[in-house]
Short mmCIF file of C-alpha atoms in Angstrom, two decimals:
data_model
loop_
_atom_site.label_atom_id
_atom_site.label_comp_id
_atom_site.label_asym_id
_atom_site.label_seq_id
_atom_site.Cartn_x
_atom_site.Cartn_y
_atom_site.Cartn_z
CA MET A 1 3.92 22.43 -6.04
CA LYS A 2 3.34 25.74 -7.27
CA ASN A 3 6.66 27.29 -5.37
CA ILE A 4 9.80 25.30 -4.80
CA THR A 5 11.45 27.90 -1.76
CA VAL A 6 10.04 25.87 1.68
CA GLU A 7 9.27 27.98 4.33
CA LYS A 8 10.03 27.32 7.69
CA GLY A 9 8.53 27.98 11.18
CA SER A 10 10.02 28.83 14.20
CA ALA A 11 10.60 25.14 15.79
CA GLU A 12 13.92 23.80 15.94
CA TRP A 13 13.19 20.41 14.31
CA GLU A 14 10.66 20.21 11.39
CA SER A 15 8.61 17.57 9.80
CA LEU A 16 9.10 17.82 4.96
CA SER A 17 5.86 19.83 4.37
CA LEU A 18 3.99 17.75 1.72
CA GLU A 19 4.99 20.11 -1.14
CA THR A 20 8.95 19.72 -0.52
CA MET A 21 8.41 15.91 0.09
CA ASN A 22 6.49 16.15 -3.28
CA GLN A 23 9.27 18.05 -5.06
CA LEU A 24 12.26 15.76 -4.22
CA TRP A 25 10.95 13.01 -4.58
CA ILE A 26 9.68 13.50 -7.73
CA THR A 27 13.11 14.76 -8.36
CA LEU A 28 14.65 11.75 -7.26
CA ALA A 29 12.18 9.81 -9.84
CA VAL A 30 13.22 11.58 -12.56
CA SER A 31 16.66 11.58 -11.60
CA THR A 32 16.64 7.74 -11.45
CA VAL A 33 15.10 7.51 -14.67
CA CYS A 34 18.35 9.82 -16.10
CA ILE A 35 20.80 7.83 -15.29
CA LEU A 36 18.86 4.70 -16.48
CA ILE A 37 19.16 6.45 -19.88
CA GLY A 38 22.39 8.78 -19.69
CA GLY A 39 24.09 5.43 -18.78
CA ASN A 40 22.90 3.14 -21.11
CA LEU A 41 23.66 5.76 -23.92
CA LEU A 42 27.42 5.41 -22.73
CA LEU A 43 27.06 1.94 -23.49
CA LEU A 44 24.54 0.86 -26.25
CA ASN A 45 24.94 -2.88 -24.53
CA ARG A 46 21.04 -4.11 -25.91
CA LEU A 47 22.05 -6.92 -23.23
CA ALA A 48 22.97 -3.69 -20.42
CA PHE A 49 19.87 -2.31 -21.81
CA ILE A 50 17.31 -4.94 -20.68
CA HIS A 51 18.63 -5.98 -17.46
CA SER A 52 19.49 -2.09 -15.84
CA SER A 53 15.46 -1.76 -17.01
CA MET A 54 14.60 -4.66 -15.51
CA ILE A 55 16.63 -3.37 -12.25
CA ALA A 56 15.78 -0.03 -12.16
CA ALA A 57 11.76 -1.17 -11.97
CA SER A 58 12.32 -2.64 -9.20
CA CYS A 59 14.17 0.38 -7.78
CA PHE A 60 11.11 2.40 -9.29
CA ALA A 61 8.92 0.06 -7.02
CA LEU A 62 10.65 0.64 -4.08
CA LEU A 63 10.21 4.56 -4.37
CA ALA A 64 6.91 4.35 -4.48
CA ILE A 65 6.47 2.19 -1.58
CA PHE A 66 8.56 4.62 0.01
CA TYR A 67 6.71 7.34 -0.74
CA VAL A 68 3.46 6.08 0.25
CA PHE A 69 4.97 5.15 3.94
CA SER A 70 6.72 8.49 4.01
CA ARG A 71 3.25 10.57 3.41
CA LYS A 72 1.14 8.04 5.53
CA MET A 73 3.69 8.60 8.50
CA ASP A 74 3.92 11.88 7.72
CA ASP A 75 8.17 11.28 8.07
CA PHE A 76 10.04 11.14 5.28
CA ALA A 77 12.27 8.85 8.07
CA TRP A 78 10.25 6.21 8.86
CA GLY A 79 9.26 5.81 4.77
CA ILE A 80 13.07 5.01 4.94
CA VAL A 81 12.40 3.14 8.02
CA LEU A 82 9.45 1.00 6.73
CA THR A 83 11.00 0.52 3.12
CA TYR A 84 14.23 -1.02 4.11
CA GLY A 85 12.82 -3.46 6.84
CA LEU A 86 10.29 -4.65 4.47
CA MET A 87 13.14 -5.43 1.90
CA ALA A 88 14.95 -7.38 4.64
CA ILE A 89 11.74 -9.27 5.49
CA LEU A 90 11.54 -10.04 1.62
CA VAL A 91 15.28 -11.32 1.46
CA TYR A 92 14.93 -13.03 4.94
CA SER A 93 11.79 -14.96 5.49
CA ARG A 94 12.78 -16.33 1.73
CA LEU A 95 8.64 -16.62 1.44
CA PRO A 96 7.73 -16.48 -2.29
CA TRP A 97 4.53 -15.33 -2.20
CA LEU A 98 5.96 -12.24 -0.52
CA VAL A 99 7.75 -11.15 -3.59
CA PHE A 100 4.13 -11.17 -5.50
CA MET A 101 2.55 -8.89 -2.38
CA PHE A 102 5.43 -6.48 -3.07
CA TYR A 103 4.19 -6.64 -6.51
CA GLY A 104 0.65 -5.48 -5.99
CA ALA A 105 1.28 -3.17 -3.44
CA ALA A 106 4.20 -0.85 -5.82
CA ILE A 107 1.19 -1.31 -8.48
CA GLY A 108 -1.14 -0.18 -5.92
CA SER A 109 1.30 2.46 -4.61
CA SER A 110 2.27 3.69 -7.82
CA LEU A 111 -1.90 4.44 -8.67
CA TYR A 112 -1.75 6.23 -5.93
CA ILE A 113 1.29 8.37 -7.00
CA PHE A 114 -0.50 9.08 -10.28
CA ARG A 115 -3.82 10.36 -8.94
CA LEU A 116 -1.85 12.56 -6.09
CA LEU A 117 1.13 14.19 -7.90
CA TRP A 118 0.91 16.93 -10.02
CA CYS A 119 2.91 19.62 -10.90
CA SER A 120 3.18 22.82 -12.96
CA CYS A 121 5.26 23.40 -16.42
CA HIS A 122 7.67 25.14 -14.85
CA ASP A 123 8.53 23.18 -11.47
CA TRP A 124 8.96 20.29 -14.20
CA ARG A 125 11.55 22.45 -15.70
CA THR A 126 13.25 22.82 -12.50
CA ILE A 127 12.99 19.00 -11.31
CA PHE A 128 14.20 18.06 -15.12
CA LEU A 129 17.18 20.22 -14.37
CA MET A 130 18.23 19.18 -11.32
CA ALA A 131 18.27 15.56 -12.38
CA VAL A 132 20.39 16.59 -15.38
CA VAL A 133 22.75 17.65 -12.75
CA ALA A 134 22.29 14.37 -10.62
CA THR A 135 22.76 12.53 -13.90
CA VAL A 136 25.93 14.26 -15.21
CA THR A 137 27.94 13.99 -11.39
CA ILE A 138 26.88 10.30 -10.77
CA LEU A 139 28.01 9.14 -14.18
CA GLY A 140 30.82 11.29 -14.01
CA MET A 141 32.46 9.84 -11.20
CA GLU A 142 34.57 7.59 -10.53
CA ALA A 143 33.16 4.25 -9.58
CA TYR A 144 33.79 0.57 -8.56
CA THR A 145 30.80 -0.84 -10.85
CA SER A 146 29.39 -0.12 -13.88
CA PHE A 147 26.05 -0.89 -16.07
CA ASP A 148 27.68 -3.25 -18.46
CA ILE A 149 29.51 -5.46 -15.07
CA LEU A 150 28.18 -8.39 -16.00
CA GLN A 151 30.35 -8.42 -19.55
CA ARG A 152 33.33 -6.90 -17.37
CA LEU A 153 33.08 -9.77 -15.33
CA TYR A 154 33.57 -12.40 -18.38
CA VAL A 155 37.10 -10.59 -18.88
CA GLY A 156 38.77 -9.97 -15.70
CA GLU A 157 37.90 -6.25 -15.21
CA VAL A 158 35.61 -6.29 -12.65
CA CYS A 159 37.41 -5.41 -8.21
CA GLN A 160 37.79 -8.07 -6.07
CA ASP A 161 35.86 -5.69 -3.50
CA THR A 162 32.53 -5.62 -5.65
CA LEU A 163 32.61 -9.72 -5.85
CA PHE A 164 33.78 -9.47 -2.47
CA HIS A 165 30.40 -7.39 -1.57
CA ALA A 166 28.44 -9.40 -4.49
CA SER A 167 29.09 -12.85 -3.05
CA ILE A 168 27.38 -12.19 0.57
CA ALA A 169 24.43 -10.43 -0.36
CA ALA A 170 24.49 -13.80 -3.00
CA MET A 171 24.32 -15.73 0.04
CA ILE A 172 21.78 -13.53 2.01
CA LYS A 173 19.74 -13.35 -0.74
CA ASN A 174 20.01 -17.71 -1.18
CA TYR A 175 20.61 -19.04 1.97
CA GLY A 176 19.10 -16.14 4.58
CA VAL A 177 23.41 -16.23 6.21
CA SER A 178 25.83 -13.42 5.93
CA SER A 179 29.01 -15.38 4.05
CA THR A 180 31.30 -15.55 1.43
CA GLY A 181 30.00 -18.80 0.83
CA LEU A 182 33.90 -19.53 0.06
CA HIS A 183 34.04 -22.44 2.46
CA GLY A 184 30.68 -22.85 3.06
CA LEU A 185 27.92 -21.12 4.93
CA VAL A 186 31.05 -19.80 7.37
CA GLU A 187 29.32 -16.78 8.39
CA VAL A 188 31.56 -13.61 8.46
CA PRO A 189 32.20 -10.86 11.03
CA TYR A 190 30.99 -7.91 8.25
CA HIS A 191 28.34 -5.28 8.29
CA THR A 192 25.88 -6.46 5.83
CA PHE A 193 22.83 -4.28 5.98
CA SER A 194 23.84 -3.38 2.18
CA HIS A 195 24.27 -6.30 1.35
CA VAL A 196 20.77 -7.71 2.25
CA LEU A 197 19.40 -4.16 0.14
CA MET A 198 21.49 -5.40 -2.72
CA ALA A 199 19.54 -8.96 -2.34
CA SER A 200 16.33 -7.24 -2.07
CA ILE A 201 16.76 -5.90 -5.23
CA SER A 202 18.42 -8.73 -6.89
CA LEU A 203 14.84 -11.24 -5.55
CA ILE A 204 12.54 -8.42 -7.22
CA SER A 205 13.69 -8.24 -10.25
CA GLY A 206 14.88 -11.48 -11.03
CA ILE A 207 18.53 -10.64 -12.26
CA GLY A 208 21.72 -11.49 -10.64
CA VAL A 209 23.27 -9.79 -7.62
CA VAL A 210 26.16 -8.80 -9.57
CA GLU A 211 24.62 -6.87 -12.09
CA VAL A 212 22.42 -5.02 -9.20
CA TYR A 213 25.86 -4.18 -8.02
CA GLY A 214 26.49 -2.26 -11.52
CA VAL A 215 23.21 -0.97 -11.32
CA ALA A 216 21.54 -0.17 -8.50
CA ASN A 217 24.05 2.01 -7.00
CA HIS A 218 24.26 4.54 -9.73
CA ILE A 219 20.32 4.84 -9.98
CA LEU A 220 18.92 4.31 -6.26
CA LEU A 221 21.02 4.55 -4.18
CA ALA A 222 23.24 7.52 -5.39
CA PRO A 223 20.36 9.64 -5.85
CA PHE A 224 18.59 8.59 -2.90
CA LEU A 225 21.84 9.74 -0.81
CA ILE A 226 21.37 13.39 -1.85
CA PHE A 227 17.88 13.13 -1.85
CA SER A 228 17.72 12.34 2.34
CA ILE A 229 21.15 14.98 2.27
CA THR A 230 19.06 17.76 1.15
CA ALA A 231 15.72 16.51 3.16
CA PHE A 232 17.45 16.69 6.05
CA CYS A 233 19.11 20.01 5.39
CA THR A 234 15.83 21.59 5.03
CA ILE A 235 14.14 19.97 7.92
CA THR A 236 16.84 20.99 10.50
CA SER A 237 17.78 24.12 8.91
CA ARG A 238 16.73 27.61 10.69
CA VAL A 239 16.32 29.45 7.78
CA ASN A 240 13.03 30.58 6.88
CA HIS A 241 13.37 30.32 3.56
CA ILE A 242 15.17 27.73 1.28
CA SER A 243 15.59 26.78 -2.00
CA ILE A 244 15.37 22.67 -2.60
CA PRO A 245 16.89 23.50 -6.16
CA LEU A 246 19.86 25.45 -4.59
CA LEU A 247 20.50 22.61 -2.06
CA TRP A 248 20.53 19.63 -4.46
CA GLY A 249 23.05 21.69 -6.65
CA ILE A 250 25.27 21.93 -3.58
CA SER A 251 25.04 18.75 -2.26
CA PHE A 252 26.48 17.60 -5.39
CA LEU A 253 29.31 20.01 -6.26
CA LEU A 254 30.17 19.32 -2.84
CA ILE A 255 30.54 15.22 -3.30
CA ALA A 256 31.95 16.73 -6.90
CA THR A 257 34.87 18.41 -5.69
CA ILE A 258 35.03 16.99 -1.66
CA PRO A 259 38.38 14.19 -3.72
CA PHE A 260 39.08 17.12 -5.35
CA LEU A 261 40.03 19.26 -1.88
CA PHE A 262 40.92 16.49 0.32
CA TRP A 263 42.41 13.40 -1.79
CA ARG A 264 45.43 14.13 0.83
CA TRP A 265 43.48 12.93 3.84
CA ALA A 266 42.48 9.28 1.91
CA ILE A 267 39.76 11.07 0.86
CA GLN A 268 39.48 9.00 -2.57
CA ASN A 269 37.28 9.83 -6.33
CA THR A 270 35.53 6.57 -5.53
CA PHE A 271 34.35 7.52 -1.61
CA PHE A 272 30.77 8.54 -3.30
CA MET A 273 29.88 5.56 -4.54
CA SER A 274 30.92 3.47 -1.50
CA ALA A 275 29.09 6.51 1.22
CA TYR A 276 25.49 5.02 0.45
CA LEU A 277 26.88 1.60 1.59
#
């Protein structure tokens, strides 16, 4: 990648260029690492570091597979669809050997990415700055969850809404049923795809669903939301030259300022950490 701007053609709808996809994906991966490090530095909790690192490893594996899907399909939207579909299959198939196949695919995808991707020093500085913006914004926003959610659970400091969602994800993971488990395997009329994704990360990482809710929200789903916003803005824009770092920064700026500008209209500070679910 030699340029941080994207030149657009005259078509109303175009796919992401390979250069743009590479820059955005690397920024997403570096942001995940920075958020993981930053979140643990704020806590300095050994157990939280170990468990969050295991969850982060699963998130990195998903990002690697997502990149390969996107590159092979030449469409990052299909990459999202296929990755989410794979996560759902892992949960609902209830076949342990599929998890091992996922590990193999993740390792192969990582080697493929390592062989293909290369950035100049200038691009790495820009990417690191974008990752820092993501880290400061995400860790600075009010949220229902945190990396030490298990310790908070022991002292009763976890939001009941989070426990409700975690219980549904755990029931999907263990029984394949959308239920809270409060009255047995009684299904609940609730949109549960986000719970399937959390159950999948828990299954892959081997960490409990509650802890996944404390970590995956911050290190994977929040930056992935901004990744998607930036990518779609790039695709649909009719401007000839688009600065990816500028789009990335504007997206985070809007996310951070909207609650303060529109709080009177029921947009709360926690909307960012809920919007991607």
